[in-house]
C-alpha positions as a LaTeX table, in Angstrom:
\begin{tabular}{lrrr}
\hline
Residue & $x$ (\AA) & $y$ (\AA) & $z$ (\AA) \\
\hline
Met1 & $-10.42$ & 49.01 & $-16.24$ \\
Glu2 & $-9.43$ & 49.72 & $-12.62$ \\
His3 & $-8.05$ & 46.89 & $-10.52$ \\
Asn4 & $-11.05$ & 46.81 & $-8.18$ \\
Gln5 & $-13.54$ & 46.35 & $-11.02$ \\
Val6 & $-11.46$ & 43.52 & $-12.52$ \\
Ser7 & $-11.58$ & 41.71 & $-9.17$ \\
Val8 & $-15.31$ & 42.36 & $-8.74$ \\
Asn9 & $-16.02$ & 40.97 & $-12.20$ \\
Thr10 & $-14.15$ & 37.80 & $-11.31$ \\
Phe11 & $-16.06$ & 37.40 & $-8.04$ \\
Asn12 & $-19.32$ & 37.98 & $-9.86$ \\
Arg13 & $-18.55$ & 35.26 & $-12.43$ \\
Arg14 & $-17.34$ & 32.80 & $-9.82$ \\
Ala15 & $-19.98$ & 33.52 & $-7.16$ \\
Asn16 & $-21.34$ & 29.97 & $-7.08$ \\
Glu17 & $-17.86$ & 28.47 & $-6.76$ \\
Tyr18 & $-17.05$ & 30.90 & $-3.95$ \\
Gln19 & $-20.27$ & 29.90 & $-2.20$ \\
Gln20 & $-19.41$ & 26.21 & $-2.42$ \\
Lys21 & $-16.01$ & 26.83 & $-0.88$ \\
Tyr22 & $-16.80$ & 29.33 & 1.88 \\
Met23 & $-20.37$ & 28.86 & 3.15 \\
Asp24 & $-19.28$ & 26.03 & 5.46 \\
Phe25 & $-15.62$ & 27.03 & 5.76 \\
Asp26 & $-14.89$ & 27.14 & 9.50 \\
Phe27 & $-11.33$ & 28.53 & 9.47 \\
Tyr28 & $-12.53$ & 32.04 & 10.34 \\
His29 & $-15.28$ & 31.14 & 12.80 \\
Asp30 & $-13.16$ & 32.03 & 15.81 \\
Thr31 & $-12.72$ & 35.55 & 14.43 \\
Phe32 & $-16.50$ & 35.92 & 14.10 \\
Asn33 & $-16.89$ & 34.65 & 17.67 \\
Thr34 & $-14.56$ & 37.39 & 18.86 \\
Phe35 & $-16.70$ & 39.96 & 17.06 \\
Cys36 & $-19.82$ & 38.58 & 18.77 \\
Glu37 & $-18.13$ & 38.69 & 22.17 \\
Leu38 & $-17.07$ & 42.32 & 21.72 \\
Leu39 & $-20.50$ & 43.40 & 20.49 \\
Glu40 & $-22.64$ & 44.88 & 23.25 \\
Lys41 & $-26.19$ & 43.56 & 23.74 \\
Glu42 & $-27.82$ & 46.79 & 22.63 \\
Gln43 & $-25.71$ & 46.93 & 19.46 \\
Thr44 & $-27.96$ & 45.23 & 16.93 \\
Arg45 & $-27.77$ & 47.11 & 13.61 \\
Val46 & $-24.92$ & 45.76 & 11.49 \\
Leu47 & $-23.57$ & 46.70 & 8.05 \\
Glu48 & $-21.55$ & 44.12 & 6.18 \\
Leu49 & $-19.24$ & 45.19 & 3.36 \\
Ala50 & $-18.21$ & 42.80 & 0.55 \\
Cys51 & $-20.59$ & 40.20 & 1.95 \\
Gly52 & $-19.93$ & 37.58 & $-0.71$ \\
Pro53 & $-22.50$ & 34.75 & $-0.57$ \\
Gly54 & $-23.50$ & 35.73 & 2.96 \\
Asn55 & $-21.35$ & 33.28 & 4.91 \\
Ile56 & $-20.36$ & 35.73 & 7.65 \\
Thr57 & $-23.90$ & 37.04 & 7.99 \\
Gln58 & $-25.24$ & 33.50 & 8.27 \\
Tyr59 & $-22.77$ & 32.69 & 11.03 \\
Leu60 & $-23.53$ & 35.88 & 12.94 \\
Leu61 & $-27.27$ & 35.30 & 12.76 \\
Asn62 & $-26.87$ & 31.74 & 14.03 \\
Lys63 & $-24.99$ & 33.14 & 17.03 \\
Leu64 & $-27.02$ & 36.32 & 17.52 \\
Pro65 & $-30.40$ & 35.96 & 15.78 \\
His66 & $-31.59$ & 39.36 & 17.06 \\
Leu67 & $-29.14$ & 41.21 & 14.79 \\
Ser68 & $-30.50$ & 43.39 & 11.99 \\
Ile69 & $-28.05$ & 43.09 & 9.11 \\
Leu70 & $-27.66$ & 44.99 & 5.85 \\
Ala71 & $-25.34$ & 42.93 & 3.63 \\
Thr72 & $-23.71$ & 44.70 & 0.68 \\
Asp73 & $-21.39$ & 43.77 & $-2.16$ \\
Leu74 & $-20.48$ & 45.24 & $-5.53$ \\
Ala75 & $-20.96$ & 41.87 & $-7.28$ \\
Pro76 & $-24.71$ & 41.39 & $-7.98$ \\
Asn77 & $-24.45$ & 37.60 & $-8.04$ \\
Met78 & $-22.91$ & 37.63 & $-4.57$ \\
Val79 & $-25.71$ & 39.82 & $-3.25$ \\
Ala80 & $-28.30$ & 37.46 & $-4.73$ \\
Leu81 & $-26.67$ & 34.49 & $-3.01$ \\
Ala82 & $-26.43$ & 36.36 & 0.29 \\
Lys83 & $-30.17$ & 36.98 & 0.19 \\
Gln84 & $-30.87$ & 33.39 & $-0.82$ \\
Asn85 & $-28.78$ & 32.10 & 2.09 \\
Asn86 & $-30.21$ & 34.64 & 4.56 \\
Pro87 & $-33.81$ & 35.41 & 3.54 \\
Thr88 & $-34.53$ & 37.69 & 6.51 \\
Ile89 & $-31.73$ & 40.19 & 5.93 \\
Glu90 & $-31.58$ & 43.36 & 3.84 \\
Thr91 & $-29.22$ & 43.32 & 0.87 \\
Gln92 & $-27.95$ & 45.92 & $-1.55$ \\
Val93 & $-25.52$ & 46.08 & $-4.45$ \\
Leu94 & $-23.11$ & 48.72 & $-3.18$ \\
Asp95 & $-19.53$ & 49.83 & $-3.72$ \\
Ser96 & $-17.74$ & 49.94 & $-0.36$ \\
Arg97 & $-16.32$ & 53.29 & $-1.45$ \\
Glu98 & $-19.84$ & 54.74 & $-1.50$ \\
Ile99 & $-21.22$ & 53.59 & 1.84 \\
Thr100 & $-22.01$ & 57.11 & 3.00 \\
Ser101 & $-24.85$ & 57.10 & 0.45 \\
Leu102 & $-26.75$ & 54.87 & 2.87 \\
Asn103 & $-27.44$ & 57.86 & 5.17 \\
Glu104 & $-27.76$ & 55.62 & 8.21 \\
Lys105 & $-25.86$ & 54.95 & 11.42 \\
Phe106 & $-24.86$ & 51.42 & 12.37 \\
Asp107 & $-23.84$ & 49.84 & 15.67 \\
Ala108 & $-21.23$ & 47.69 & 13.95 \\
Ile109 & $-19.58$ & 47.28 & 10.55 \\
Val110 & $-18.11$ & 44.00 & 9.29 \\
Ser111 & $-15.47$ & 44.27 & 6.58 \\
Gly112 & $-14.32$ & 40.73 & 5.85 \\
Phe113 & $-11.49$ & 40.78 & 3.29 \\
Cys114 & $-12.79$ & 43.85 & 1.52 \\
Thr115 & $-9.64$ & 45.94 & 1.89 \\
Pro116 & $-7.30$ & 43.56 & $-0.01$ \\
Tyr117 & $-9.03$ & 44.62 & $-3.22$ \\
Leu118 & $-8.78$ & 48.37 & $-2.61$ \\
Pro119 & $-5.75$ & 50.67 & $-3.02$ \\
Arg120 & $-4.45$ & 52.61 & $-0.04$ \\
Gln121 & $-6.22$ & 55.89 & $-0.62$ \\
Asp122 & $-9.54$ & 54.04 & $-0.86$ \\
Val123 & $-8.89$ & 52.05 & 2.31 \\
Ala124 & $-7.99$ & 55.20 & 4.23 \\
Gln125 & $-11.22$ & 56.83 & 3.06 \\
Leu126 & $-13.25$ & 53.70 & 3.80 \\
Ile127 & $-12.02$ & 53.66 & 7.38 \\
Lys128 & $-12.96$ & 57.33 & 7.77 \\
Asp129 & $-16.39$ & 56.62 & 6.28 \\
Cys130 & $-16.89$ & 53.68 & 8.64 \\
Arg131 & $-16.15$ & 55.91 & 11.61 \\
Asp132 & $-18.67$ & 58.49 & 10.40 \\
Met133 & $-21.34$ & 55.83 & 9.98 \\
Leu134 & $-20.92$ & 54.16 & 13.35 \\
Thr135 & $-22.82$ & 55.06 & 16.49 \\
Asp136 & $-20.89$ & 56.00 & 19.64 \\
Asn137 & $-18.73$ & 53.04 & 20.71 \\
Gly138 & $-19.61$ & 51.30 & 17.45 \\
Leu139 & $-17.52$ & 48.25 & 16.54 \\
Leu140 & $-15.55$ & 47.65 & 13.35 \\
Tyr141 & $-14.36$ & 44.18 & 12.31 \\
Leu142 & $-11.69$ & 44.34 & 9.63 \\
Ser143 & $-9.79$ & 41.44 & 8.09 \\
Thr144 & $-7.08$ & 41.60 & 5.46 \\
Met145 & $-3.89$ & 39.91 & 4.26 \\
Leu146 & $-0.54$ & 40.98 & 5.66 \\
Gly147 & 2.26 & 42.01 & 3.36 \\
Gln148 & 4.80 & 44.69 & 2.60 \\
Gln149 & 3.47 & 48.21 & 2.32 \\
Gly150 & 2.92 & 49.09 & $-1.34$ \\
Glu151 & 2.82 & 45.49 & $-2.50$ \\
Val152 & 0.20 & 44.67 & $-5.16$ \\
Val153 & $-0.12$ & 41.14 & $-6.58$ \\
Thr154 & $-2.12$ & 40.04 & $-9.62$ \\
Gln155 & $-3.43$ & 36.49 & $-9.43$ \\
Thr156 & $-4.63$ & 34.75 & $-12.59$ \\
Ser157 & $-6.55$ & 31.48 & $-12.44$ \\
Ser158 & $-6.30$ & 28.62 & $-14.91$ \\
Lys159 & $-9.50$ & 29.96 & $-16.47$ \\
Gly160 & $-7.96$ & 33.39 & $-16.99$ \\
Asp161 & $-9.84$ & 35.16 & $-14.19$ \\
Gln162 & $-7.83$ & 37.85 & $-12.43$ \\
Val163 & $-7.87$ & 39.53 & $-9.03$ \\
His164 & $-5.55$ & 42.30 & $-7.88$ \\
Ile165 & $-4.59$ & 42.04 & $-4.21$ \\
Tyr166 & $-3.24$ & 44.91 & $-2.11$ \\
Tyr167 & $-1.29$ & 43.89 & 0.97 \\
Tyr168 & $-1.19$ & 45.92 & 4.18 \\
Ser169 & 0.85 & 45.91 & 7.36 \\
Gln170 & $-0.72$ & 45.87 & 10.79 \\
Val171 & 1.08 & 49.07 & 11.78 \\
Glu172 & $-0.21$ & 50.85 & 8.69 \\
Leu173 & $-3.85$ & 49.86 & 9.25 \\
Glu174 & $-3.78$ & 50.60 & 12.96 \\
Lys175 & $-2.41$ & 54.07 & 12.19 \\
Met176 & $-5.25$ & 54.67 & 9.70 \\
Leu177 & $-7.77$ & 53.56 & 12.32 \\
Glu178 & $-6.37$ & 55.74 & 15.08 \\
Gln179 & $-6.17$ & 58.78 & 12.79 \\
Ser180 & $-9.83$ & 58.28 & 11.87 \\
Gly181 & $-11.15$ & 58.12 & 15.44 \\
Phe182 & $-10.91$ & 54.44 & 16.30 \\
Lys183 & $-9.37$ & 52.66 & 19.25 \\
Val184 & $-7.98$ & 49.22 & 18.42 \\
Val185 & $-9.29$ & 46.85 & 21.08 \\
Lys186 & $-7.92$ & 43.59 & 19.70 \\
Ala187 & $-5.79$ & 42.37 & 16.80 \\
Tyr188 & $-4.30$ & 39.02 & 15.88 \\
Thr189 & $-3.10$ & 36.99 & 12.91 \\
Lys190 & $-3.70$ & 33.53 & 11.47 \\
Gln191 & $-1.90$ & 31.68 & 8.70 \\
Tyr192 & $-4.29$ & 30.64 & 5.97 \\
Ser193 & $-4.15$ & 26.85 & 5.77 \\
Glu194 & $-3.97$ & 26.48 & 1.99 \\
Gln195 & $-1.44$ & 29.22 & 1.25 \\
Ser196 & 1.43 & 31.09 & 2.83 \\
Asp197 & $-0.71$ & 34.21 & 3.37 \\
Ile198 & $-0.96$ & 35.59 & 6.88 \\
Asp199 & $-4.40$ & 37.00 & 7.64 \\
Leu200 & $-4.89$ & 39.93 & 10.01 \\
Phe201 & $-8.00$ & 40.56 & 12.10 \\
Ile202 & $-8.56$ & 43.91 & 13.77 \\
Tyr203 & $-11.40$ & 44.92 & 16.08 \\
Ala204 & $-11.71$ & 48.67 & 16.60 \\
Gln205 & $-14.14$ & 50.81 & 18.55 \\
Ala206 & $-15.32$ & 54.25 & 17.52 \\
Val207 & $-14.23$ & 56.83 & 20.10 \\
\hline
\end{tabular}
Protein backbone atom coordinates (compact mmCIF):
# COMPACT_ATOMS: atom_id res chain seq x y z
CA MET A 1 0.00 0.00 0.00
CA GLU A 2 1.40 3.43 -0.91
CA HIS A 3 2.46 5.76 1.88
CA ASN A 4 -0.30 8.29 1.17
CA GLN A 5 -3.06 5.70 1.47
CA VAL A 6 -1.64 4.42 4.78
CA SER A 7 -1.78 7.97 6.16
CA VAL A 8 -5.29 8.56 4.80
CA ASN A 9 -6.52 5.35 6.40
CA THR A 10 -5.16 6.50 9.74
CA PHE A 11 -6.82 9.91 9.44
CA ASN A 12 -10.07 8.25 8.48
CA ARG A 13 -10.02 5.99 11.55
CA ARG A 14 -9.02 8.80 13.89
CA ALA A 15 -11.25 11.52 12.43
CA ASN A 16 -13.19 12.12 15.64
CA GLU A 17 -10.01 12.39 17.70
CA TYR A 18 -8.55 14.82 15.17
CA GLN A 19 -11.73 16.89 15.37
CA GLN A 20 -11.54 17.07 19.16
CA LYS A 21 -7.96 18.29 19.00
CA TYR A 22 -8.07 20.76 16.12
CA MET A 23 -11.54 22.32 15.80
CA ASP A 24 -10.76 24.88 18.51
CA PHE A 25 -6.97 24.81 18.16
CA ASP A 26 -5.91 28.45 17.78
CA PHE A 27 -2.18 28.02 17.08
CA TYR A 28 -2.67 28.53 13.33
CA HIS A 29 -5.32 31.26 13.45
CA ASP A 30 -2.82 33.99 12.64
CA THR A 31 -1.90 32.17 9.43
CA PHE A 32 -5.58 32.05 8.41
CA ASN A 33 -5.87 35.76 9.19
CA THR A 34 -3.01 36.45 6.81
CA PHE A 35 -4.82 34.50 4.10
CA CYS A 36 -7.97 36.56 4.71
CA GLU A 37 -5.99 39.80 4.54
CA LEU A 38 -4.37 38.85 1.23
CA LEU A 39 -7.66 37.73 -0.32
CA GLU A 40 -9.27 40.42 -2.45
CA LYS A 41 -12.93 41.31 -1.85
CA GLU A 42 -14.07 39.92 -5.18
CA GLN A 43 -12.25 36.62 -4.60
CA THR A 44 -14.98 34.47 -3.07
CA ARG A 45 -14.76 30.95 -4.52
CA VAL A 46 -12.37 28.82 -2.45
CA LEU A 47 -11.19 25.21 -2.75
CA GLU A 48 -9.81 23.54 0.34
CA LEU A 49 -7.61 20.46 0.02
CA ALA A 50 -7.25 17.90 2.84
CA CYS A 51 -9.91 19.77 4.80
CA GLY A 52 -9.95 17.41 7.77
CA PRO A 53 -12.94 18.06 10.05
CA GLY A 54 -13.45 21.51 8.54
CA ASN A 55 -11.59 23.59 11.11
CA ILE A 56 -9.96 25.93 8.59
CA THR A 57 -13.18 26.35 6.64
CA GLN A 58 -15.07 27.15 9.82
CA TYR A 59 -12.56 29.82 10.77
CA LEU A 60 -12.58 31.37 7.30
CA LEU A 61 -16.37 31.51 7.21
CA ASN A 62 -16.48 33.17 10.62
CA LYS A 63 -14.13 35.85 9.28
CA LEU A 64 -15.53 36.08 5.74
CA PRO A 65 -19.06 34.63 5.67
CA HIS A 66 -19.53 35.56 2.00
CA LEU A 67 -17.01 32.92 0.87
CA SER A 68 -18.22 29.98 -1.20
CA ILE A 69 -16.11 26.99 -0.15
CA LEU A 70 -15.69 23.51 -1.58
CA ALA A 71 -13.96 21.41 1.09
CA THR A 72 -12.31 18.16 -0.03
CA ASP A 73 -10.44 15.31 1.61
CA LEU A 74 -9.59 11.73 0.70
CA ALA A 75 -10.79 10.44 4.10
CA PRO A 76 -14.61 10.06 3.97
CA ASN A 77 -15.02 10.44 7.73
CA MET A 78 -13.19 13.78 7.60
CA VAL A 79 -15.45 15.00 4.81
CA ALA A 80 -18.53 14.00 6.81
CA LEU A 81 -17.30 15.95 9.82
CA ALA A 82 -16.44 18.98 7.68
CA LYS A 83 -20.02 19.05 6.41
CA GLN A 84 -21.41 18.54 9.90
CA ASN A 85 -19.33 21.43 11.23
CA ASN A 86 -20.08 23.67 8.21
CA PRO A 87 -23.57 22.80 6.92
CA THR A 88 -23.63 25.51 4.24
CA ILE A 89 -20.49 24.45 2.36
CA GLU A 90 -19.98 21.99 -0.48
CA THR A 91 -17.93 18.89 0.31
CA GLN A 92 -16.45 16.09 -1.75
CA VAL A 93 -14.29 13.04 -1.14
CA LEU A 94 -11.36 13.81 -3.43
CA ASP A 95 -7.71 12.91 -3.81
CA SER A 96 -5.64 16.10 -3.95
CA ARG A 97 -3.76 14.51 -6.85
CA GLU A 98 -6.98 14.52 -8.91
CA ILE A 99 -8.23 18.06 -8.39
CA THR A 100 -8.30 18.84 -12.10
CA SER A 101 -11.31 16.50 -12.33
CA LEU A 102 -13.35 19.30 -10.76
CA ASN A 103 -13.32 21.25 -14.05
CA GLU A 104 -13.75 24.56 -12.24
CA LYS A 105 -11.72 27.70 -11.60
CA PHE A 106 -11.26 29.00 -8.07
CA ASP A 107 -10.25 32.39 -6.69
CA ALA A 108 -8.20 30.77 -3.93
CA ILE A 109 -6.96 27.35 -2.86
CA VAL A 110 -6.19 26.40 0.74
CA SER A 111 -3.78 23.51 1.25
CA GLY A 112 -3.33 23.14 5.00
CA PHE A 113 -0.77 20.42 5.74
CA CYS A 114 -1.67 18.37 2.69
CA THR A 115 1.82 18.27 1.18
CA PRO A 116 3.54 16.53 4.14
CA TYR A 117 1.74 13.34 3.13
CA LEU A 118 2.69 13.47 -0.55
CA PRO A 119 6.02 12.57 -2.21
CA ARG A 120 7.89 15.20 -4.19
CA GLN A 121 6.66 14.35 -7.66
CA ASP A 122 3.07 14.56 -6.42
CA VAL A 123 3.64 17.89 -4.70
CA ALA A 124 5.23 19.35 -7.83
CA GLN A 125 2.24 18.21 -9.88
CA LEU A 126 -0.23 19.46 -7.27
CA ILE A 127 1.29 22.93 -7.39
CA LYS A 128 1.03 22.94 -11.19
CA ASP A 129 -2.59 21.77 -10.96
CA CYS A 130 -3.38 24.50 -8.43
CA ARG A 131 -2.01 27.12 -10.80
CA ASP A 132 -4.14 25.77 -13.64
CA MET A 133 -7.26 25.86 -11.48
CA LEU A 134 -6.83 29.38 -10.14
CA THR A 135 -8.28 32.50 -11.70
CA ASP A 136 -5.95 35.37 -12.61
CA ASN A 137 -4.24 36.65 -9.44
CA GLY A 138 -5.69 33.69 -7.55
CA LEU A 139 -4.24 33.02 -4.09
CA LEU A 140 -2.69 29.81 -2.80
CA TYR A 141 -2.21 29.13 0.92
CA LEU A 142 0.21 26.27 1.53
CA SER A 143 1.43 24.98 4.88
CA THR A 144 3.89 22.17 5.50
CA MET A 145 6.63 20.97 7.86
CA LEU A 146 10.21 22.00 7.27
CA GLY A 147 12.94 19.42 7.02
CA GLN A 148 15.83 18.18 4.94
CA GLN A 149 15.11 17.55 1.28
CA GLY A 150 14.40 13.86 0.72
CA GLU A 151 13.58 13.16 4.35
CA VAL A 152 10.64 10.80 4.96
CA VAL A 153 9.59 9.84 8.51
CA THR A 154 7.17 7.09 9.55
CA GLN A 155 5.30 7.81 12.76
CA THR A 156 3.54 4.97 14.59
CA SER A 157 1.11 5.64 17.42
CA SER A 158 0.65 3.53 20.53
CA LYS A 159 -2.40 2.03 18.81
CA GLY A 160 -0.34 0.99 15.79
CA ASP A 161 -1.64 3.68 13.42
CA GLN A 162 0.95 4.96 10.96
CA VAL A 163 1.50 8.12 8.95
CA HIS A 164 4.35 8.77 6.54
CA ILE A 165 5.57 12.37 6.56
CA TYR A 166 7.56 14.02 3.78
CA TYR A 167 9.57 17.06 4.80
CA TYR A 168 10.30 19.98 2.49
CA SER A 169 12.58 23.00 2.51
CA GLN A 170 11.33 26.51 1.90
CA VAL A 171 13.74 26.98 -1.01
CA GLU A 172 12.50 23.78 -2.65
CA LEU A 173 8.81 24.71 -2.40
CA GLU A 174 9.33 28.28 -3.51
CA LYS A 175 11.21 27.00 -6.57
CA MET A 176 8.31 24.66 -7.40
CA LEU A 177 5.87 27.55 -7.06
CA GLU A 178 7.86 29.92 -9.23
CA GLN A 179 8.38 27.27 -11.92
CA SER A 180 4.62 26.67 -12.00
CA GLY A 181 3.61 30.31 -12.47
CA PHE A 182 3.29 31.59 -8.92
CA LYS A 183 4.75 34.63 -7.22
CA VAL A 184 5.44 34.13 -3.51
CA VAL A 185 3.99 37.15 -1.72
CA LYS A 186 4.65 36.08 1.86
CA ALA A 187 6.27 33.22 3.76
CA TYR A 188 7.09 32.62 7.39
CA THR A 189 7.65 29.85 9.92
CA LYS A 190 6.34 28.88 13.35
CA GLN A 191 7.55 26.24 15.78
CA TYR A 192 4.79 23.83 16.67
CA SER A 193 4.26 24.08 20.41
CA GLU A 194 4.04 20.37 21.22
CA GLN A 195 6.93 19.14 19.07
CA SER A 196 10.21 20.28 17.60
CA ASP A 197 8.68 20.57 14.11
CA ILE A 198 8.98 23.91 12.33
CA ASP A 199 5.92 24.71 10.24
CA LEU A 200 6.15 26.73 7.04
CA PHE A 201 3.39 28.93 5.64
CA ILE A 202 3.56 30.22 2.07
CA TYR A 203 1.15 32.57 0.32
CA ALA A 204 1.54 32.65 -3.45
CA GLN A 205 -0.31 34.48 -6.20
CA ALA A 206 -0.97 33.12 -9.66
CA VAL A 207 0.78 35.29 -12.27
